[in-house]
Amino acid sequence: MIQRKRRINLDEAMELVGPSKLITLRECVDEMRRKISDQRISSLIEKIGIEIVDSGLKGNVDDLIVEFAEKNKSIVLTLDLGLKRKLVEKGIPVIYLRAGKKLILEAGGI
């Protein structure tokens, strides 16, 4: 989300799913920190109010997201088309940016 410099309106995402808690996996944060300065990531996460959760899982980050979302019946917000494809194949609900403009909720298993 950060690396591609596209803006996602989280209020618009929340309108799609209703009141929700925003979380990210610690492994996702670690991956972002390898690409972007630690201070920038930390301040963004704090500003948005995202809770960091340990997945307790092993593997590559995309697979961890899929497994965690499946296990915890979560909805995933992503700009990664490869990850979106994996989520849809598993029937996991995913919010993504269509044509770089509009957020779409693909319901998957809900």
Coordinates of N, CA and C in Angstrom, one line a residue:
M1 N 0.8 -1.2 0.0 CA 0.0 0.0 0.0 C 0.9 1.2 0.0
I2 N 1.9 1.2 0.8 CA 2.8 2.4 0.9 C 3.7 2.5 -0.3
Q3 N 4.3 1.4 -0.6 CA 5.3 1.3 -1.7 C 4.8 1.8 -3.0
R4 N 3.6 1.5 -3.3 CA 3.0 1.9 -4.7 C 2.5 3.3 -4.7
K5 N 2.5 4.0 -3.6 CA 2.1 5.4 -3.5 C 0.7 5.6 -4.0
R6 N -0.2 4.7 -3.8 CA -1.6 4.9 -4.1 C -2.3 5.1 -2.8
R7 N -3.2 6.0 -2.8 CA -4.0 6.3 -1.6 C -5.2 5.5 -1.5
I8 N -5.4 4.9 -0.3 CA -6.7 4.2 -0.1 C -7.4 4.9 1.0
N9 N -8.7 5.2 0.8 CA -9.5 5.9 1.8 C -10.0 4.8 2.7
L10 N -9.5 4.8 3.9 CA -9.9 3.8 4.9 C -11.4 4.0 5.3
D11 N -11.9 5.2 5.3 CA -13.3 5.4 5.6 C -14.2 4.8 4.6
E12 N -13.8 4.8 3.3 CA -14.5 4.2 2.2 C -14.5 2.7 2.4
A13 N -13.3 2.1 2.8 CA -13.2 0.7 3.1 C -14.2 0.3 4.2
M14 N -14.2 1.1 5.3 CA -15.1 0.8 6.4 C -16.5 0.8 6.0
E15 N -16.9 1.7 5.1 CA -18.3 1.7 4.6 C -18.7 0.4 3.9
L16 N -17.7 -0.3 3.3 CA -18.0 -1.5 2.7 C -18.3 -2.7 3.7
V17 N -17.6 -2.6 4.8 CA -17.7 -3.7 5.8 C -18.3 -3.4 7.1
G18 N -18.6 -2.1 7.4 CA -19.1 -1.7 8.7 C -18.0 -1.5 9.7
P19 N -18.3 -1.2 10.9 CA -17.3 -1.0 12.0 C -16.4 -2.2 12.1
S20 N -15.1 -2.0 12.0 CA -14.1 -3.0 12.0 C -12.9 -2.6 12.8
K21 N -12.1 -3.6 13.2 CA -10.8 -3.3 13.8 C -9.7 -3.5 12.7
L22 N -8.8 -2.5 12.6 CA -7.8 -2.6 11.6 C -6.6 -3.3 12.2
I23 N -6.1 -4.4 11.6 CA -4.9 -5.1 12.1 C -4.0 -5.4 10.9
T24 N -2.7 -5.6 11.3 CA -1.8 -6.1 10.3 C -0.9 -7.1 11.0
L25 N -0.3 -8.0 10.3 CA 0.6 -9.0 10.9 C 2.0 -8.4 11.1
R26 N 2.6 -8.8 12.2 CA 3.9 -8.3 12.5 C 4.9 -8.6 11.3
E27 N 4.7 -9.7 10.7 CA 5.5 -10.1 9.5 C 5.3 -9.1 8.4
C28 N 4.1 -8.6 8.2 CA 3.9 -7.6 7.2 C 4.7 -6.3 7.5
V29 N 4.6 -5.9 8.8 CA 5.3 -4.7 9.2 C 6.8 -4.9 9.0
D30 N 7.3 -6.1 9.4 CA 8.8 -6.4 9.2 C 9.2 -6.3 7.7
E31 N 8.3 -6.8 6.9 CA 8.6 -6.7 5.4 C 8.6 -5.2 5.0
M32 N 7.7 -4.5 5.4 CA 7.6 -3.0 5.0 C 8.8 -2.3 5.6
R33 N 9.3 -2.6 6.8 CA 10.4 -2.0 7.4 C 11.7 -2.2 6.6
R34 N 11.8 -3.4 5.9 CA 12.9 -3.7 5.1 C 13.0 -2.8 3.8
K35 N 11.8 -2.2 3.4 CA 11.7 -1.4 2.2 C 11.6 0.1 2.5
I36 N 11.1 0.4 3.7 CA 10.8 1.8 4.0 C 11.4 2.1 5.4
S37 N 11.8 3.3 5.7 CA 12.4 3.6 7.0 C 11.5 3.3 8.1
D38 N 12.0 2.7 9.2 CA 11.3 2.2 10.3 C 10.4 3.3 11.0
Q39 N 11.0 4.5 11.0 CA 10.2 5.6 11.7 C 9.0 6.0 10.9
R40 N 9.1 6.0 9.6 CA 7.9 6.3 8.7 C 6.8 5.3 8.9
I41 N 7.2 4.0 8.9 CA 6.2 2.9 9.1 C 5.5 3.0 10.5
S42 N 6.3 3.2 11.5 CA 5.8 3.3 12.9 C 4.8 4.4 13.0
S43 N 5.2 5.6 12.5 CA 4.3 6.8 12.6 C 3.0 6.6 11.8
L44 N 3.1 5.9 10.7 CA 1.9 5.7 9.9 C 0.9 4.7 10.6
I45 N 1.5 3.6 11.1 CA 0.7 2.6 11.8 C 0.0 3.3 13.0
E46 N 0.7 4.1 13.8 CA 0.2 4.7 14.9 C -0.9 5.7 14.5
K47 N -0.6 6.5 13.5 CA -1.6 7.5 13.1 C -2.9 6.9 12.6
I48 N -2.9 5.8 11.9 CA -4.1 5.2 11.4 C -4.8 4.4 12.5
G49 N -4.0 3.9 13.5 CA -4.6 3.2 14.6 C -4.7 1.7 14.3
I50 N -3.7 1.2 13.6 CA -3.6 -0.2 13.2 C -3.0 -1.0 14.3
E51 N -3.6 -2.1 14.7 CA -3.1 -3.0 15.7 C -2.2 -4.0 15.1
I52 N -1.0 -4.2 15.6 CA 0.0 -5.2 15.1 C -0.2 -6.5 15.8
V53 N -0.4 -7.6 15.1 CA -0.7 -8.9 15.6 C 0.4 -9.9 15.2
D54 N 0.8 -10.8 16.1 CA 1.7 -11.8 15.7 C 0.9 -13.0 15.2
S55 N 1.2 -13.4 14.0 CA 0.4 -14.5 13.4 C 0.7 -15.8 14.0
G56 N 1.9 -16.1 14.5 CA 2.2 -17.4 15.1 C 2.4 -18.4 14.0
L57 N 2.6 -17.9 12.7 CA 2.7 -18.8 11.6 C 4.1 -18.7 10.9
K58 N 4.4 -19.6 10.1 CA 5.7 -19.5 9.4 C 5.4 -19.6 7.9
G59 N 6.3 -18.9 7.1 CA 6.2 -18.9 5.7 C 6.3 -17.6 5.1
N60 N 6.1 -17.4 3.8 CA 6.2 -16.1 3.2 C 4.9 -15.3 3.5
V61 N 5.1 -14.0 3.5 CA 4.1 -13.0 4.0 C 2.7 -13.2 3.4
D62 N 2.7 -13.4 2.0 CA 1.4 -13.6 1.4 C 0.6 -14.8 1.9
D63 N 1.4 -15.9 2.1 CA 0.8 -17.1 2.6 C 0.3 -17.0 4.0
L64 N 1.1 -16.2 4.8 CA 0.7 -15.9 6.2 C -0.6 -15.1 6.2
I65 N -0.8 -14.2 5.4 CA -2.0 -13.4 5.3 C -3.2 -14.3 5.0
V66 N -3.0 -15.1 4.0 CA -4.1 -16.0 3.6 C -4.5 -16.9 4.7
E67 N -3.5 -17.5 5.3 CA -3.7 -18.5 6.4 C -4.4 -17.8 7.6
F68 N -3.9 -16.6 8.0 CA -4.4 -15.9 9.1 C -5.9 -15.5 8.8
A69 N -6.1 -15.0 7.6 CA -7.5 -14.5 7.3 C -8.4 -15.7 7.3
E70 N -8.0 -16.8 6.8 CA -8.9 -18.0 6.7 C -9.2 -18.4 8.1
K71 N -8.2 -18.5 8.9 CA -8.3 -19.0 10.3 C -9.2 -18.1 11.2
N72 N -9.1 -16.8 11.0 CA -9.7 -15.8 11.8 C -10.9 -15.1 11.1
K73 N -11.3 -15.6 10.0 CA -12.5 -15.1 9.2 C -12.4 -13.6 9.1
S74 N -11.2 -13.2 8.5 CA -10.9 -11.8 8.3 C -11.2 -11.3 6.9
I75 N -11.3 -10.0 6.7 CA -11.4 -9.4 5.4 C -10.1 -8.8 5.2
V76 N -9.5 -9.0 4.0 CA -8.2 -8.4 3.7 C -8.3 -7.3 2.7
L77 N -7.6 -6.2 3.0 CA -7.4 -5.0 2.2 C -6.1 -5.1 1.5
T78 N -6.0 -5.1 0.2 CA -4.7 -5.3 -0.5 C -4.7 -4.6 -1.9
L79 N -3.5 -4.2 -2.3 CA -3.3 -3.7 -3.6 C -2.6 -4.7 -4.5
D80 N -2.2 -5.8 -3.8 CA -1.4 -6.8 -4.5 C -2.3 -7.8 -5.2
L81 N -2.2 -7.8 -6.6 CA -3.1 -8.6 -7.4 C -2.8 -10.1 -7.2
G82 N -1.6 -10.5 -7.0 CA -1.3 -11.9 -6.7 C -1.9 -12.4 -5.4
L83 N -1.8 -11.6 -4.4 CA -2.4 -11.9 -3.1 C -3.9 -11.9 -3.2
K84 N -4.5 -11.0 -3.9 CA -6.0 -10.9 -4.1 C -6.4 -12.2 -4.8
R85 N -5.7 -12.7 -5.8 CA -6.1 -13.9 -6.5 C -6.1 -15.1 -5.5
K86 N -5.0 -15.2 -4.7 CA -5.0 -16.3 -3.7 C -6.1 -16.2 -2.7
L87 N -6.5 -15.0 -2.3 CA -7.6 -14.9 -1.3 C -8.9 -15.3 -1.9
V88 N -9.1 -14.8 -3.2 CA -10.4 -15.2 -3.9 C -10.5 -16.7 -4.1
E89 N -9.4 -17.3 -4.5 CA -9.4 -18.8 -4.7 C -9.8 -19.5 -3.4
K90 N -9.4 -19.0 -2.2 CA -9.7 -19.6 -0.9 C -11.1 -19.2 -0.4
G91 N -11.8 -18.3 -1.1 CA -13.1 -17.8 -0.7 C -13.0 -16.8 0.5
I92 N -11.9 -16.1 0.6 CA -11.7 -15.1 1.7 C -12.1 -13.7 1.1
P93 N -12.9 -13.0 1.8 CA -13.3 -11.7 1.4 C -12.1 -10.7 1.3
V94 N -12.1 -10.0 0.2 CA -11.0 -9.1 -0.1 C -11.5 -7.7 -0.6
I95 N -10.9 -6.7 -0.1 CA -11.1 -5.3 -0.6 C -9.9 -4.9 -1.4
Y96 N -10.2 -4.4 -2.6 CA -9.1 -4.0 -3.5 C -9.5 -2.8 -4.3
L97 N -8.5 -2.2 -4.9 CA -8.7 -1.0 -5.7 C -8.9 -1.4 -7.2
R98 N -10.1 -1.1 -7.7 CA -10.4 -1.5 -9.1 C -10.0 -0.3 -10.0
A99 N -9.3 -0.5 -11.0 CA -8.9 0.5 -12.0 C -8.2 1.7 -11.3
G100 N -7.6 1.4 -10.1 CA -6.8 2.5 -9.4 C -7.7 3.6 -8.8
K101 N -9.0 3.3 -8.8 CA -10.0 4.4 -8.4 C -11.0 4.0 -7.3
K102 N -11.6 2.9 -7.5 CA -12.7 2.5 -6.6 C -12.5 1.3 -5.8
L103 N -12.8 1.4 -4.5 CA -12.6 0.2 -3.7 C -13.8 -0.8 -3.9
I104 N -13.5 -2.0 -4.0 CA -14.4 -3.1 -4.3 C -14.3 -4.1 -3.2
L105 N -15.4 -4.6 -2.7 CA -15.4 -5.8 -1.8 C -15.8 -7.0 -2.5
E106 N -14.9 -7.9 -2.7 CA -15.2 -9.2 -3.3 C -15.5 -10.2 -2.2
A107 N -16.8 -10.6 -2.0 CA -17.2 -11.2 -0.8 C -16.6 -12.6 -0.5
G108 N -16.1 -13.3 -1.5 CA -15.6 -14.6 -1.2 C -16.5 -15.5 -0.5
G109 N -16.2 -15.8 0.8 CA -16.9 -16.8 1.6 C -18.0 -16.2 2.4
I110 N -18.3 -14.8 2.3 CA -19.4 -14.3 3.2 C -20.6 -14.0 2.4

